[in-house]
Coordinates of C-alpha atoms and ligand atoms in Angstrom, one line a residue:
M1 CA 4.2 -11.1 -15.2
T2 CA 7.4 -9.5 -15.5
F3 CA 8.7 -10.8 -11.8
K4 CA 11.7 -13.5 -12.2
S5 CA 12.3 -15.0 -8.9
S6 CA 13.8 -18.5 -8.8
F7 CA 12.0 -20.4 -6.8
C8 CA 13.2 -23.9 -5.3
S9 CA 10.8 -26.1 -3.3
G10 CA 10.6 -28.1 -0.5
R11 CA 9.1 -27.8 2.5
R12 CA 11.1 -24.7 3.1
G13 CA 10.7 -22.7 0.0
F14 CA 13.9 -20.7 -0.3
L15 CA 13.6 -17.7 -3.1
L16 CA 16.3 -15.5 -4.4
G17 CA 14.9 -12.1 -6.0
G18 CA 16.1 -10.7 -9.0
A19 CA 17.5 -12.1 -12.6
T20 CA 21.1 -12.2 -11.0
A21 CA 21.1 -14.7 -8.4
I22 CA 22.3 -13.6 -5.3
G23 CA 25.3 -15.7 -3.7
A24 CA 25.4 -17.1 -7.5
A25 CA 27.4 -19.8 -6.5
A26 CA 25.5 -22.3 -7.9
T27 CA 25.4 -26.3 -6.8
G28 CA 23.8 -28.5 -9.2
G29 CA 22.0 -25.9 -11.2
L30 CA 20.4 -24.8 -7.7
P31 CA 21.5 -21.7 -6.1
L32 CA 23.6 -21.8 -3.1
W33 CA 20.6 -20.8 -0.9
C34 CA 18.6 -24.3 -2.0
S35 CA 21.4 -26.2 -0.9
I36 CA 21.4 -24.7 2.5
A37 CA 17.7 -25.2 2.9
R38 CA 17.9 -29.0 1.8
A39 CA 20.5 -29.7 4.4
S40 CA 19.0 -27.8 7.3
E41 CA 15.7 -29.3 6.2
T42 CA 15.3 -31.6 9.0
S43 CA 15.1 -28.9 11.6
A44 CA 12.7 -26.7 9.4
P45 CA 9.4 -25.2 10.0
D46 CA 7.6 -23.4 7.5
I47 CA 10.0 -20.7 6.3
V48 CA 10.9 -19.0 3.3
D49 CA 14.2 -17.0 3.5
M50 CA 14.9 -14.0 1.1
L51 CA 17.5 -11.7 0.7
L52 CA 16.7 -8.3 -0.5
R53 CA 19.3 -5.9 -1.6
P54 CA 18.1 -2.0 -2.4
G55 CA 21.1 -0.6 -4.2
A56 CA 22.0 1.3 -8.0
S57 CA 20.1 -0.3 -10.8
R58 CA 18.8 0.7 -14.1
A59 CA 15.4 0.1 -15.6
S60 CA 13.6 0.6 -18.8
L61 CA 11.0 2.5 -17.9
V62 CA 9.8 4.4 -21.1
S63 CA 8.3 2.7 -24.1
N64 CA 11.8 2.9 -26.0
P65 CA 13.5 0.1 -24.4
A66 CA 16.7 1.3 -25.7
I67 CA 16.5 4.3 -23.0
Q68 CA 17.6 3.4 -19.8
T69 CA 16.7 5.2 -16.4
D70 CA 19.0 4.8 -13.1
V71 CA 16.8 3.6 -10.6
W72 CA 17.7 2.4 -7.1
A73 CA 15.7 -1.1 -7.2
Y74 CA 15.9 -4.4 -4.8
N75 CA 18.0 -6.6 -6.4
G76 CA 18.3 -4.8 -9.6
T77 CA 15.0 -4.9 -10.7
V78 CA 11.6 -2.7 -10.2
P79 CA 9.6 -3.9 -8.8
G80 CA 11.8 -6.0 -6.5
P81 CA 11.4 -9.5 -6.4
E82 CA 7.9 -10.8 -5.8
I83 CA 8.0 -12.3 -2.4
R84 CA 5.3 -15.3 -2.5
I85 CA 4.4 -17.2 0.7
R86 CA 1.6 -19.4 2.2
Q87 CA -0.4 -17.7 4.6
G88 CA 0.6 -19.0 7.7
Q89 CA 4.5 -19.5 6.9
R90 CA 7.1 -17.5 8.4
L91 CA 9.1 -14.9 6.5
R92 CA 13.0 -14.7 7.4
A93 CA 13.9 -11.6 5.1
R94 CA 17.6 -10.2 5.1
L95 CA 18.0 -6.7 4.2
E96 CA 21.5 -5.7 2.8
N97 CA 21.7 -1.9 2.2
T98 CA 24.2 -1.0 -0.5
L99 CA 22.4 2.0 -1.1
P100 CA 24.7 5.9 -0.4
Q101 CA 22.2 6.2 2.4
E102 CA 20.3 4.7 5.5
T103 CA 17.3 2.2 4.7
T104 CA 14.7 -0.2 6.4
I105 CA 12.1 -2.2 5.4
H106 CA 8.3 -1.8 6.1
W107 CA 5.9 -4.6 5.2
H108 CA 2.9 -2.9 4.4
G109 CA -0.5 -3.9 5.6
L110 CA 1.3 -7.3 7.4
R111 CA 0.8 -7.6 11.1
T112 CA 3.7 -8.3 12.0
P113 CA 5.4 -8.0 15.5
N114 CA 6.3 -4.3 16.4
A115 CA 10.2 -4.4 16.3
M116 CA 9.7 -5.6 12.5
D117 CA 7.8 -2.7 11.6
G118 CA 10.7 -1.0 9.8
V119 CA 10.2 2.6 11.0
P120 CA 13.5 4.1 11.8
G121 CA 13.6 6.1 15.3
V122 CA 10.3 4.4 16.2
T123 CA 11.1 0.5 16.0
Q124 CA 14.6 -0.1 15.0
D125 CA 17.3 1.8 14.2
A126 CA 18.1 2.7 10.5
V127 CA 20.3 0.5 8.8
K128 CA 23.9 2.3 7.3
P129 CA 25.4 1.8 4.1
G130 CA 26.8 -1.9 4.1
G131 CA 24.7 -2.8 7.3
S132 CA 22.4 -5.4 7.3
F133 CA 19.2 -6.2 9.3
D134 CA 17.2 -9.8 9.4
Y135 CA 13.4 -9.4 9.3
V136 CA 11.9 -12.6 10.9
F137 CA 7.7 -12.9 11.4
D138 CA 4.6 -14.7 10.8
L139 CA 2.1 -14.5 8.3
P140 CA -1.4 -14.8 10.0
D141 CA -3.2 -13.3 6.9
A142 CA -3.2 -14.1 3.2
G143 CA -3.3 -11.2 0.6
T144 CA -2.1 -8.8 -1.9
Y145 CA 0.9 -6.8 0.5
W146 CA 3.9 -4.9 -0.2
Y147 CA 7.3 -4.0 0.9
H148 CA 9.1 -0.7 0.9
P149 CA 11.8 1.4 3.1
H150 CA 11.0 3.8 5.7
A151 CA 13.5 5.8 5.5
N152 CA 13.7 8.8 3.5
T153 CA 10.9 7.7 2.2
T154 CA 10.1 10.3 -0.5
E155 CA 13.2 9.7 -2.4
Q156 CA 13.8 5.6 -1.6
L157 CA 10.4 4.6 -3.2
G158 CA 10.7 7.8 -6.0
R159 CA 13.7 6.0 -7.3
G160 CA 12.1 3.0 -7.5
L161 CA 12.1 0.8 -3.9
Y162 CA 9.3 -1.3 -3.6
G163 CA 8.4 -4.9 -4.1
P164 CA 5.2 -7.0 -3.9
L165 CA 4.5 -9.4 -1.1
I166 CA 1.7 -12.1 -1.7
V167 CA 0.7 -14.5 0.6
E168 CA -1.6 -17.1 -0.6
E169 CA -4.7 -18.5 1.0
T170 CA -4.4 -22.2 2.0
D171 CA -7.2 -23.0 -0.1
P172 CA -6.9 -20.5 -3.4
L173 CA -9.5 -19.0 -5.7
P174 CA -9.9 -21.0 -8.5
V175 CA -8.8 -18.9 -11.8
D176 CA -7.4 -19.6 -15.2
R177 CA -4.4 -16.9 -14.4
E178 CA -3.3 -14.5 -11.8
L179 CA -1.7 -10.9 -12.7
V180 CA 0.1 -8.5 -10.2
W181 CA 0.4 -5.3 -11.8
M182 CA 2.3 -2.6 -9.5
L183 CA 1.5 0.8 -10.5
D184 CA 3.7 3.7 -10.2
D185 CA 4.4 7.3 -11.4
W186 CA 7.9 8.6 -12.0
R187 CA 8.6 12.6 -12.5
L188 CA 11.5 11.9 -15.3
G189 CA 13.4 14.6 -17.2
D190 CA 14.4 15.0 -20.9
T191 CA 17.1 12.1 -20.7
A192 CA 14.0 10.0 -19.2
M193 CA 16.5 10.5 -15.5
I194 CA 14.7 10.9 -12.3
N195 CA 14.6 14.6 -11.5
G196 CA 15.7 15.1 -8.1
G197 CA 14.0 18.0 -6.2
F198 CA 12.5 15.5 -3.7
N199 CA 10.3 17.0 -1.2
A200 CA 9.9 20.3 -3.0
M201 CA 7.3 22.5 -0.8
H202 CA 4.8 22.8 -3.8
D203 CA 4.5 19.2 -3.6
V204 CA 4.5 18.7 -0.2
S205 CA 1.7 21.8 0.4
H206 CA -0.4 19.9 -2.8
A207 CA -1.1 16.7 -4.4
G208 CA 2.5 15.1 -3.1
R209 CA 5.0 14.4 -6.0
I210 CA 3.0 13.7 -8.9
G211 CA 4.7 12.1 -12.1
N212 CA 4.7 12.4 -16.0
V213 CA 5.6 8.5 -16.5
V214 CA 3.1 5.9 -15.8
T215 CA 4.4 2.4 -15.2
V216 CA 3.0 -1.4 -14.2
N217 CA 5.3 -3.7 -12.7
G218 CA 8.2 -0.9 -13.8
L219 CA 7.1 -1.1 -17.6
A220 CA 5.6 1.0 -19.8
P221 CA 1.8 0.3 -19.9
G222 CA 1.5 -2.4 -23.1
Q223 CA -0.9 -5.1 -24.2
V224 CA -2.0 -8.2 -22.3
A225 CA -3.2 -11.4 -24.3
V226 CA -6.0 -12.7 -23.0
R227 CA -8.3 -15.7 -24.1
P228 CA -12.1 -15.7 -24.3
G229 CA -13.8 -17.0 -21.1
E230 CA -10.7 -16.8 -19.1
R231 CA -11.1 -15.9 -15.4
I232 CA -8.3 -13.6 -14.4
R233 CA -7.5 -12.6 -10.6
L234 CA -6.0 -9.4 -10.9
R235 CA -4.1 -7.8 -7.8
L236 CA -3.3 -4.1 -7.9
L237 CA -1.0 -2.2 -6.2
N238 CA -0.5 1.7 -5.6
A239 CA 3.0 2.1 -4.7
A240 CA 3.5 6.0 -6.2
N241 CA 4.4 8.6 -4.1
G242 CA 1.6 10.8 -4.8
R243 CA -0.7 9.9 -7.5
I244 CA -4.4 8.5 -7.1
F245 CA -5.3 5.9 -9.9
A246 CA -9.1 6.4 -10.7
L247 CA -9.4 3.1 -12.7
D248 CA -11.9 2.2 -16.0
F249 CA -11.9 -1.2 -16.8
D250 CA -13.8 -0.6 -20.2
E251 CA -16.7 -3.3 -20.1
L252 CA -15.2 -5.7 -18.1
A253 CA -17.0 -4.9 -14.9
P254 CA -14.6 -6.3 -12.2
T255 CA -15.8 -8.1 -9.3
V256 CA -13.7 -6.7 -6.1
I257 CA -12.8 -9.7 -4.0
A258 CA -10.6 -8.3 -1.6
M259 CA -9.2 -4.8 -0.5
D260 CA -5.7 -4.1 1.5
G261 CA -5.3 -7.8 1.3
H262 CA -8.1 -8.6 3.2
P263 CA -11.3 -10.5 1.9
V264 CA -14.7 -8.3 1.3
T265 CA -17.9 -9.7 -0.3
P266 CA -17.2 -10.0 -3.9
H267 CA -19.3 -7.1 -5.1
R268 CA -19.2 -4.9 -8.0
D269 CA -18.1 -1.4 -7.0
D270 CA -21.3 1.2 -7.6
A271 CA -18.6 3.6 -8.5
P272 CA -17.7 4.1 -12.3
L273 CA -14.4 4.2 -11.4
L274 CA -11.8 2.2 -9.0
L275 CA -10.0 4.6 -6.9
L276 CA -6.5 3.3 -5.3
G277 CA -4.6 5.7 -3.4
P278 CA -0.8 5.4 -2.8
G279 CA -0.4 2.5 -0.4
M280 CA -3.7 0.8 -1.4
R281 CA -4.7 -2.4 -3.0
L282 CA -7.6 -4.3 -4.7
D283 CA -7.9 -7.8 -5.7
L284 CA -10.2 -8.2 -8.6
V285 CA -11.6 -10.9 -10.4
I286 CA -12.3 -10.3 -14.3
D287 CA -14.1 -12.5 -16.9
I288 CA -12.9 -12.0 -20.0
P289 CA -16.3 -12.0 -22.1
V290 CA -16.6 -15.4 -24.5
K291 CA -17.5 -13.4 -27.3
G292 CA -17.8 -10.0 -28.3
K293 CA -15.4 -6.9 -28.0
T294 CA -11.8 -8.3 -28.9
S295 CA -9.8 -5.2 -26.8
F296 CA -10.3 -3.7 -23.3
A297 CA -8.6 -0.8 -22.3
V298 CA -7.8 -0.3 -18.4
M299 CA -7.8 3.5 -17.8
D300 CA -6.6 6.0 -15.4
R301 CA -9.3 8.8 -15.3
F302 CA -8.3 10.4 -12.0
Y303 CA -7.1 13.6 -13.2
D304 CA -9.2 15.4 -15.9
G305 CA -7.9 15.7 -19.3
M306 CA -4.6 13.7 -18.1
E307 CA -5.8 10.4 -18.8
N308 CA -3.2 7.4 -19.0
R309 CA -3.5 4.1 -20.2
V310 CA -2.7 1.3 -17.7
A311 CA -2.9 -1.5 -19.8
S312 CA -4.5 -3.2 -23.0
L313 CA -6.3 -6.8 -22.8
A314 CA -6.3 -8.2 -26.0
V315 CA -8.5 -10.9 -26.7
S316 CA -7.5 -14.4 -29.2
G317 CA -7.0 -17.9 -29.0
E318 CA -9.5 -20.4 -28.5
A319 CA -11.8 -19.9 -25.7
V320 CA -11.4 -21.3 -22.6
R321 CA -15.2 -22.1 -21.7
D322 CA -18.3 -21.4 -23.4
E323 CA -19.8 -19.6 -20.4
V324 CA -18.7 -17.0 -17.8
P325 CA -17.9 -19.6 -15.0
D326 CA -20.3 -19.3 -11.8
W327 CA -17.5 -20.4 -9.2
D328 CA -17.6 -18.7 -6.0
M329 CA -15.6 -16.1 -5.5
A330 CA -15.6 -15.6 -1.7
L331 CA -12.3 -15.9 0.0
K332 CA -11.9 -17.4 3.7
P333 CA -11.7 -13.9 6.2
N334 CA -8.3 -13.7 7.6
P335 CA -8.1 -14.1 11.5
V336 CA -8.4 -10.6 12.5
P337 CA -10.4 -10.0 15.7
E338 CA -13.5 -8.0 15.5
P339 CA -13.9 -5.0 17.5
D340 CA -16.5 -4.3 20.2
L341 CA -18.2 -1.4 19.2
D342 CA -20.2 -1.4 22.0
Q343 CA -17.0 -1.0 24.3
A344 CA -14.8 0.5 22.1
T345 CA -13.4 4.1 23.3
R346 CA -13.5 6.7 21.0
H347 CA -10.9 9.0 19.3
D348 CA -11.1 11.9 16.9
L349 CA -7.9 12.5 14.6
V350 CA -8.2 16.2 13.0
Y351 CA -6.4 16.5 9.8
S352 CA -5.3 20.2 8.5
G353 CA -3.5 22.5 6.6
G354 CA -2.2 22.6 3.2
M355 CA -3.3 24.8 0.4
M356 CA -6.5 26.0 0.5
G357 CA -7.3 24.2 3.9
G358 CA -8.7 27.0 5.7
M359 CA -11.5 27.0 4.2
V360 CA -12.4 23.2 4.4
L361 CA -11.6 23.8 8.5
Q362 CA -14.0 26.4 8.6
Q363 CA -16.6 24.9 6.9
M364 CA -16.6 21.8 9.0
T365 CA -16.3 23.8 12.3
Q366 CA -19.1 26.1 11.2
S367 CA -21.6 22.4 10.5
G368 CA -20.5 21.2 13.9
H369 CA -18.3 18.3 13.1
I370 CA -15.4 20.1 14.3
T371 CA -16.1 21.2 18.0
P372 CA -14.9 24.0 19.6
E373 CA -13.5 21.8 21.9
M374 CA -11.8 20.2 19.2
L375 CA -10.4 23.0 18.0
S376 CA -8.9 24.5 21.2
R377 CA -7.1 20.6 21.5
M378 CA -5.4 21.8 18.0
G379 CA -4.5 25.3 19.5
M380 CA -7.1 26.8 17.2
G381 CA -9.8 28.0 19.7
G382 CA -11.6 31.1 20.2
M383 CA -10.8 34.3 18.2
A384 CA -7.3 33.5 17.5
G385 CA -7.8 30.2 15.6
M386 CA -8.0 30.9 12.0
G387 CA -5.1 32.8 12.7
N388 CA -3.2 30.5 14.4
M389 CA -4.1 28.0 11.7
M390 CA -2.8 30.6 8.9
R391 CA 0.5 30.5 10.6
S392 CA 0.9 27.1 11.4
M393 CA 0.8 26.4 7.6
S394 CA 3.2 28.9 6.4
G395 CA 6.2 29.1 8.7
S396 CA 8.2 26.1 9.9
G397 CA 7.2 23.8 7.0
N398 CA 5.0 21.8 8.6
V399 CA 2.3 22.1 6.2
W400 CA 0.1 19.5 7.6
A401 CA -1.2 18.7 11.1
V402 CA -2.8 16.1 12.8
N403 CA -5.2 17.2 16.2
G404 CA -3.1 20.7 15.4
R405 CA 0.2 19.4 16.6
D406 CA 3.5 18.5 14.9
P407 CA 3.8 15.0 15.7
D408 CA 7.4 15.2 14.9
R409 CA 8.1 17.2 17.4
D410 CA 9.9 16.0 20.4
G411 CA 7.7 15.6 23.8
D412 CA 4.5 15.4 21.5
G413 CA 3.9 11.9 22.4
P414 CA 1.5 9.3 20.7
L415 CA -1.9 10.6 19.5
V416 CA -3.8 8.0 20.9
T417 CA -2.9 5.7 23.6
L418 CA -4.8 2.5 23.9
E419 CA -4.6 -0.3 26.3
R420 CA -3.8 -3.7 24.7
G421 CA -6.9 -5.5 23.4
Q422 CA -9.0 -3.0 23.9
S423 CA -11.7 -2.0 21.0
C424 CA -11.2 1.3 19.6
R425 CA -13.1 3.8 17.2
L426 CA -11.3 6.8 15.7
T427 CA -13.0 9.4 13.4
L428 CA -10.6 10.3 11.0
M429 CA -11.6 14.0 9.6
N430 CA -10.1 15.4 6.6
A431 CA -10.2 19.4 6.8
T432 CA -8.5 19.9 4.1
A433 CA -8.7 20.4 0.8
W434 CA -7.0 17.4 -0.6
L435 CA -7.7 13.8 -0.4
H436 CA -5.5 11.9 1.9
P437 CA -4.8 8.0 1.9
I438 CA -4.3 7.2 5.8
H439 CA -2.5 4.2 6.6
L440 CA -2.2 2.7 10.1
H441 CA 0.7 0.0 10.9
G442 CA 0.7 -2.9 12.3
H443 CA -3.4 -3.6 12.4
A444 CA -6.2 -3.8 9.8
F445 CA -9.3 -1.7 10.6
R446 CA -12.9 -1.9 9.8
L447 CA -14.0 1.1 7.6
L448 CA -17.4 1.3 9.3
A449 CA -18.8 4.8 8.0
R450 CA -18.4 7.8 6.2
N451 CA -19.9 11.0 6.8
D452 CA -22.3 9.0 9.1
A453 CA -23.2 7.2 6.5
P454 CA -22.7 3.2 6.9
V455 CA -20.0 1.9 4.0
N456 CA -21.0 -1.3 2.1
H457 CA -19.5 -4.5 2.9
Q458 CA -17.2 -2.5 5.8
P459 CA -14.1 -3.9 4.5
W460 CA -10.7 -4.7 6.8
L461 CA -8.6 -1.9 5.6
D462 CA -5.1 -0.6 6.4
T463 CA -5.4 2.6 4.5
V464 CA -8.2 4.5 3.5
L465 CA -8.7 7.3 1.2
I466 CA -10.5 10.8 2.8
K467 CA -11.9 13.1 0.5
P468 CA -12.2 16.6 1.3
G469 CA -14.4 18.0 4.2
E470 CA -14.8 14.0 5.0
R471 CA -15.4 12.1 8.1
V472 CA -14.6 8.3 8.1
E473 CA -15.1 6.1 11.0
I474 CA -13.1 2.7 11.3
A475 CA -12.8 0.5 14.1
F476 CA -10.0 -2.0 15.0
V477 CA -8.5 -4.1 18.3
A478 CA -5.8 -2.8 19.9
D479 CA -4.2 -6.1 19.7
N480 CA -0.5 -5.5 18.6
P481 CA 2.0 -3.9 21.6
G482 CA 4.1 -1.2 20.5
D483 CA 4.1 2.2 18.7
W484 CA 2.7 2.1 15.3
L485 CA 2.6 4.9 12.8
I486 CA -1.0 6.6 11.4
H487 CA 0.3 8.8 8.6
C488 CA -0.9 9.8 5.1
H489 CA 0.5 7.6 2.2
I490 CA 1.2 10.1 -0.2
L491 CA 4.8 10.4 1.0
E492 CA 5.1 14.1 0.7
H493 CA 2.2 14.8 3.1
K494 CA 3.9 12.7 5.3
V495 CA 7.3 14.7 5.3
G496 CA 5.0 18.0 5.6
G497 CA 3.7 16.5 9.2
M498 CA 0.4 14.1 8.1
S499 CA 1.8 11.5 10.4
G500 CA 1.6 10.4 14.0
V501 CA 1.8 7.1 16.4
I502 CA -1.0 5.4 18.0
R503 CA 0.6 3.8 21.2
V504 CA -0.8 0.3 22.4
L505 CA 0.4 -0.5 25.8
Ligands
C2O601 CU1 3.3 1.6 3.0 CU2 4.0 3.7 6.9 O1 3.9 2.8 4.8
CU602 CU1 -2.1 13.6 2.5

């Protein structure tokens, strides 16, 4: 763990992020905010206060620590301070914008009230340089979440603005150690400075802005010392703009216990590599063998021939126990309402566009999964269809489309409108040649099926990675009123039009 947060606990846990104590006037060795906490304790419900200041900073992202990169960071560090809070508590986070441009904070995966969702122009006005905004909301769900800006997101995330938000179970899982790894990649030039050129058309129309330097918690991948027999809970988060990680854990065979924060039946994934698209999280339990190998490499093998080491686990010291523990790994489910699949309304979202997308769209049309009715809704019906599509892909900079529309255009309105409390089954169709991690705000959804085949364990997610030509079915209860974005978390794809709104009345 490389996070430095100073805690001072009490019934109200106040935390100050970063090594530089903000409001550094310390009283009796405690930061100022702690004394405030004490003073007002009588009226205190279970509230955690946090001050987040995005601004310019420096970080050593490459293995030579003498080399520093100019970044944007929350409270001076990449990642920003870890926010750790208990399930059921309330977070009060003040954003103070010291960036040279407007920003907001989005609380990725958290089911907050709409006004706290941090989407400029949809849920709030962007916060001007020098301005501030108070985010206040309760945390009904335990799990691994994160925060990041939702204004000029490609650049603001790409320059280092993100941090983990861990909501601890009231009954935490017994483990020897917990690790939080926030994965990212950076596009650095010769002097380890961040390349500008955000939203380059090539990135928008292909795989997003893929970097040339991978970091874990803002540092070059390194070695983690572990002990034989140790049980570790690893919280993995992907904060990259566009990079999908395909993680190989050597012989460690991790058990997946939560996905996108929400508990899932503990299981070993059948696939040899664990896929983690931008925005997604995985909670894993890793048992270090009691004897045998003394070093395990965690590798990213998403891109053939361009593998990256993410970490090495070096086993040393005395064994923690003589055999792997058989303790239960099941977490208590979060209070997410179960959709009523029989009563649910059904909607489809067809994603199209991007380089080489025409072929996939054509295939899905020929196989009958995209119907003539859907095509005409997309403005691609009849003979003119494919030609329209080609035109819509070149031209305007709107490389991608959802149901054929340009969601940023005024007057288009929401993609889907739902009554409050209604159950909804959504089919997401990827009629493109690229993978897309589609993220829904304000709700968790059940992943029901891929290409009509029921998915194992039907996890609760907020982001689902969809392969080219794949159809994914999700379901959720529209219980959170407001306008909620549903967008690709490859941030350059969102810029290119892969975004829209689901309205809950
Ligand atoms: Cu992680 Cu719309 O965001
Ligand atoms: Cu995408």
